[in-house]
Amino acid sequence: MILDLNRIAVKILLDIRNKTQSTSIVISGALGPLQDAYQDSTGTVSFGQAREYYGSQIHAFAEEGVDMICIMTVINLDEATAAVSLAQREYNLPIHVSFIVETDGRLRGGRTLEDAIREVDRLTESYTTYFGVNCAHPRYIIKAVRDMHTDVRSRIGSIRGNSSLKSHDELDNSLVLDRGDISVWVREFNELLNMLPGLKVVGGCCGTDEEHIDAITSRIDSVS
């Protein structure tokens, strides 16, 4: 089922791109964690298991003609390195790896974002096209990158921020969607834009909607 959905999704996007040739559109095949995105599967999901599972998805994406692969909401580095190795060795496709951080700016389990990026690069010969962070409020992403060495900070090309300041445990147990304070979201996203000049992709994650995206788009347009 998931492979069929992957193929259909790519076909829809290719059709849209063919009809809007005046706009540059990159089609990225998205992968996710193999277990709960808010839990660390390190020690539970191995490199081999991840490689086997992601292999069929990346194969389907490649056959349908995606421009690149991305793996989102990563905590387990075995999942990240498995996806990168497949993109590199089997299909020669660019790949984006996006991590998830907690309210302290670290991955669940305590690893720093800098260490995670360095380790994935070490294990995969720095094949990843760029790294990113998703599913965290910009405030917590700022914590993750503030003291990061510039060589690692330059590897970050994507930020997709949650609207809510709640922790992942709080969000997991929320009965209503928290849109957060858009003015705070934009102000702190703006700080990230200033800290990360290499950003290529910006956007929203959990709780964001068109108002959040319009707000950050207006800010980007004003300085471009």
Short mmCIF file of C-alpha atoms in Angstrom, two decimals:
data_model
loop_
_atom_site.label_atom_id
_atom_site.label_comp_id
_atom_site.label_asym_id
_atom_site.label_seq_id
_atom_site.Cartn_x
_atom_site.Cartn_y
_atom_site.Cartn_z
CA MET A 1 0.00 0.00 0.00
CA ILE A 2 2.64 2.55 0.99
CA LEU A 3 4.62 1.94 -2.21
CA ASP A 4 1.48 2.52 -4.27
CA LEU A 5 0.84 5.76 -2.41
CA ASN A 6 4.44 6.82 -2.96
CA ARG A 7 4.16 6.21 -6.70
CA ILE A 8 0.81 8.01 -6.98
CA ALA A 9 2.14 11.00 -5.04
CA VAL A 10 5.14 11.38 -7.34
CA LYS A 11 2.95 11.11 -10.45
CA ILE A 12 0.67 13.88 -9.11
CA LEU A 13 3.64 16.14 -8.41
CA LEU A 14 5.19 15.49 -11.81
CA ASP A 15 1.88 16.45 -13.43
CA ILE A 16 1.75 19.68 -11.41
CA ARG A 17 5.33 20.50 -12.34
CA ASN A 18 4.62 19.92 -16.02
CA LYS A 19 1.71 22.36 -15.82
CA THR A 20 3.65 25.06 -13.95
CA GLN A 21 6.94 25.21 -15.79
CA SER A 22 7.46 28.86 -14.91
CA THR A 23 8.05 27.81 -11.28
CA SER A 24 11.02 25.70 -10.27
CA ILE A 25 9.76 22.64 -8.36
CA VAL A 26 11.95 19.99 -6.73
CA ILE A 27 10.23 16.66 -6.06
CA SER A 28 11.52 14.94 -2.94
CA GLY A 29 10.57 11.42 -1.86
CA ALA A 30 9.98 11.53 1.90
CA LEU A 31 10.85 8.80 4.40
CA GLY A 32 10.08 8.77 8.11
CA PRO A 33 11.18 6.92 11.24
CA LEU A 34 10.20 3.26 11.47
CA GLN A 35 8.69 3.60 14.93
CA ASP A 36 7.14 6.41 17.01
CA ALA A 37 8.76 9.67 15.88
CA TYR A 38 8.76 10.95 19.47
CA GLN A 39 10.68 7.92 20.78
CA ASP A 40 14.31 6.91 20.26
CA SER A 41 14.45 3.59 18.39
CA THR A 42 18.24 3.34 18.70
CA GLY A 43 18.97 -0.23 19.73
CA THR A 44 15.56 -1.37 18.49
CA VAL A 45 15.78 -0.63 14.76
CA SER A 46 19.15 -1.62 13.29
CA PHE A 47 20.97 -0.33 10.23
CA GLY A 48 20.14 -3.56 8.39
CA GLN A 49 16.45 -3.41 9.26
CA ALA A 50 16.22 0.21 8.19
CA ARG A 51 18.06 -0.45 4.96
CA GLU A 52 15.72 -3.33 4.11
CA TYR A 53 12.60 -1.29 4.81
CA TYR A 54 13.70 1.91 3.09
CA GLY A 55 15.10 0.04 0.10
CA SER A 56 11.72 -0.65 -1.51
CA GLN A 57 10.50 2.90 -0.89
CA ILE A 58 13.57 4.54 -2.37
CA HIS A 59 13.43 2.15 -5.32
CA ALA A 60 9.82 3.20 -6.01
CA PHE A 61 10.69 6.87 -5.71
CA ALA A 62 13.66 6.48 -8.04
CA GLU A 63 11.61 4.61 -10.64
CA GLU A 64 8.97 7.35 -10.63
CA GLY A 65 11.57 10.07 -11.14
CA VAL A 66 12.01 12.04 -7.91
CA ASP A 67 14.79 14.61 -7.84
CA MET A 68 15.97 13.69 -4.37
CA ILE A 69 15.17 11.78 -1.17
CA CYS A 70 14.60 13.13 2.33
CA ILE A 71 14.31 11.38 5.67
CA MET A 72 12.48 13.38 8.31
CA THR A 73 12.11 13.42 12.11
CA VAL A 74 15.28 11.40 12.72
CA ILE A 75 16.57 10.34 16.14
CA ASN A 76 18.05 6.93 15.31
CA LEU A 77 21.27 7.45 13.33
CA ASP A 78 21.04 3.91 11.93
CA GLU A 79 17.90 4.98 10.09
CA ALA A 80 19.63 8.07 8.74
CA THR A 81 22.76 6.26 7.58
CA ALA A 82 20.72 3.43 6.03
CA ALA A 83 18.73 5.89 3.93
CA VAL A 84 21.85 7.83 2.94
CA SER A 85 23.72 4.68 1.94
CA LEU A 86 20.85 3.57 -0.29
CA ALA A 87 20.52 6.97 -1.94
CA GLN A 88 24.26 7.06 -2.53
CA ARG A 89 25.22 3.52 -3.52
CA GLU A 90 22.08 2.23 -5.20
CA TYR A 91 20.52 5.27 -6.88
CA ASN A 92 22.98 8.18 -6.84
CA LEU A 93 20.23 10.48 -5.59
CA PRO A 94 20.73 13.58 -3.44
CA ILE A 95 19.39 13.18 0.09
CA HIS A 96 18.37 15.51 2.91
CA VAL A 97 18.46 14.28 6.53
CA SER A 98 16.28 16.15 9.05
CA PHE A 99 16.53 15.56 12.81
CA ILE A 100 14.08 16.23 15.63
CA VAL A 101 15.23 17.96 18.82
CA GLU A 102 13.69 18.29 22.28
CA THR A 103 13.10 21.47 24.30
CA ASP A 104 16.77 21.42 25.42
CA GLY A 105 17.94 21.53 21.80
CA ARG A 106 19.24 17.95 21.88
CA LEU A 107 18.01 14.78 20.26
CA ARG A 108 16.03 12.49 22.55
CA GLY A 109 18.66 10.49 24.42
CA GLY A 110 20.93 13.51 24.87
CA ARG A 111 22.98 13.59 21.65
CA THR A 112 23.70 17.07 20.35
CA LEU A 113 22.60 18.05 16.86
CA GLU A 114 26.21 18.83 15.98
CA ASP A 115 27.33 15.36 17.03
CA ALA A 116 24.52 13.73 15.04
CA ILE A 117 25.46 15.62 11.87
CA ARG A 118 29.15 14.86 12.29
CA GLU A 119 28.47 11.17 12.88
CA VAL A 120 26.22 10.74 9.86
CA ASP A 121 28.79 12.54 7.72
CA ARG A 122 31.57 10.35 9.12
CA LEU A 123 29.72 7.12 8.40
CA THR A 124 28.59 8.11 4.90
CA GLU A 125 31.56 10.05 3.54
CA SER A 126 29.64 13.33 3.85
CA TYR A 127 27.24 12.28 1.10
CA THR A 128 24.19 14.02 2.59
CA THR A 129 23.31 17.05 0.46
CA TYR A 130 22.22 19.04 3.51
CA PHE A 131 20.83 18.47 6.99
CA GLY A 132 17.86 20.00 8.74
CA VAL A 133 15.58 20.06 11.76
CA ASN A 134 11.83 19.55 11.79
CA CYS A 135 9.06 19.02 14.35
CA ALA A 136 10.48 21.44 16.94
CA HIS A 137 9.69 25.07 17.73
CA PRO A 138 12.30 27.53 16.39
CA ARG A 139 13.20 28.42 20.01
CA TYR A 140 14.50 24.90 20.60
CA ILE A 141 16.27 24.76 17.25
CA ILE A 142 18.09 27.98 18.19
CA LYS A 143 19.39 26.15 21.27
CA ALA A 144 20.65 23.36 19.02
CA VAL A 145 22.62 25.59 16.65
CA ARG A 146 23.69 28.54 18.83
CA ASP A 147 27.05 27.06 19.94
CA MET A 148 27.56 24.85 16.89
CA HIS A 149 30.85 25.09 15.00
CA THR A 150 30.45 27.03 11.75
CA ASP A 151 31.54 24.10 9.57
CA VAL A 152 28.65 22.03 10.89
CA ARG A 153 26.20 24.93 10.92
CA SER A 154 26.92 25.41 7.22
CA ARG A 155 25.60 21.87 6.59
CA ILE A 156 22.10 22.86 7.73
CA GLY A 157 19.85 23.64 4.78
CA SER A 158 16.33 23.05 6.06
CA ILE A 159 14.18 24.17 9.00
CA ARG A 160 10.51 23.22 9.41
CA GLY A 161 9.35 24.46 12.78
CA ASN A 162 6.45 23.47 15.03
CA SER A 163 4.07 26.25 16.04
CA SER A 164 3.78 25.13 19.65
CA LEU A 165 6.26 25.62 22.48
CA LYS A 166 4.97 22.42 24.11
CA SER A 167 7.31 19.46 24.53
CA HIS A 168 6.75 16.40 22.39
CA ASP A 169 5.35 14.53 25.38
CA GLU A 170 2.87 17.37 25.95
CA LEU A 171 1.92 17.45 22.28
CA ASP A 172 1.46 13.68 22.27
CA ASN A 173 -1.15 14.05 25.03
CA SER A 174 -2.89 17.18 23.75
CA LEU A 175 -6.56 17.02 22.88
CA VAL A 176 -6.47 20.10 20.62
CA LEU A 177 -3.99 21.34 18.04
CA ASP A 178 -1.81 24.17 19.39
CA ARG A 179 -1.18 26.90 16.78
CA GLY A 180 1.07 28.74 19.21
CA ASP A 181 1.80 32.47 19.01
CA ILE A 182 2.54 33.30 15.37
CA SER A 183 4.42 36.49 16.25
CA VAL A 184 6.77 34.51 18.50
CA TRP A 185 7.15 31.79 15.89
CA VAL A 186 8.10 34.30 13.20
CA ARG A 187 10.43 36.30 15.46
CA GLU A 188 12.38 33.21 16.51
CA PHE A 189 12.32 31.77 12.99
CA ASN A 190 13.79 35.07 11.87
CA GLU A 191 16.66 34.57 14.31
CA LEU A 192 17.33 31.18 12.74
CA LEU A 193 17.37 32.72 9.28
CA ASN A 194 20.10 35.05 10.47
CA MET A 195 22.07 32.21 12.08
CA LEU A 196 21.82 29.85 9.10
CA PRO A 197 22.67 31.62 5.84
CA GLY A 198 22.80 28.30 3.99
CA LEU A 199 19.10 27.54 4.42
CA LYS A 200 17.44 26.24 1.26
CA VAL A 201 14.11 25.04 2.64
CA VAL A 202 11.97 26.74 5.30
CA GLY A 203 8.49 25.85 6.39
CA GLY A 204 6.13 24.70 9.08
CA CYS A 205 5.59 21.42 10.85
CA CYS A 206 3.04 20.41 13.53
CA GLY A 207 0.37 23.03 14.25
CA THR A 208 1.32 25.44 11.48
CA ASP A 209 -1.04 26.54 8.76
CA GLU A 210 -1.21 29.02 5.89
CA GLU A 211 -1.02 31.99 8.26
CA HIS A 212 2.34 30.82 9.63
CA ILE A 213 3.67 30.20 6.14
CA ASP A 214 2.43 33.54 4.82
CA ALA A 215 4.14 35.29 7.73
CA ILE A 216 7.54 33.70 7.21
CA THR A 217 7.26 34.05 3.42
CA SER A 218 6.66 37.77 3.81
CA ARG A 219 9.78 38.07 5.92
CA ILE A 220 11.87 36.18 3.36
CA ASP A 221 10.48 38.24 0.47
CA SER A 222 11.37 41.46 2.31
CA VAL A 223 15.08 40.60 2.38
CA SER A 224 15.48 38.69 -0.87
#
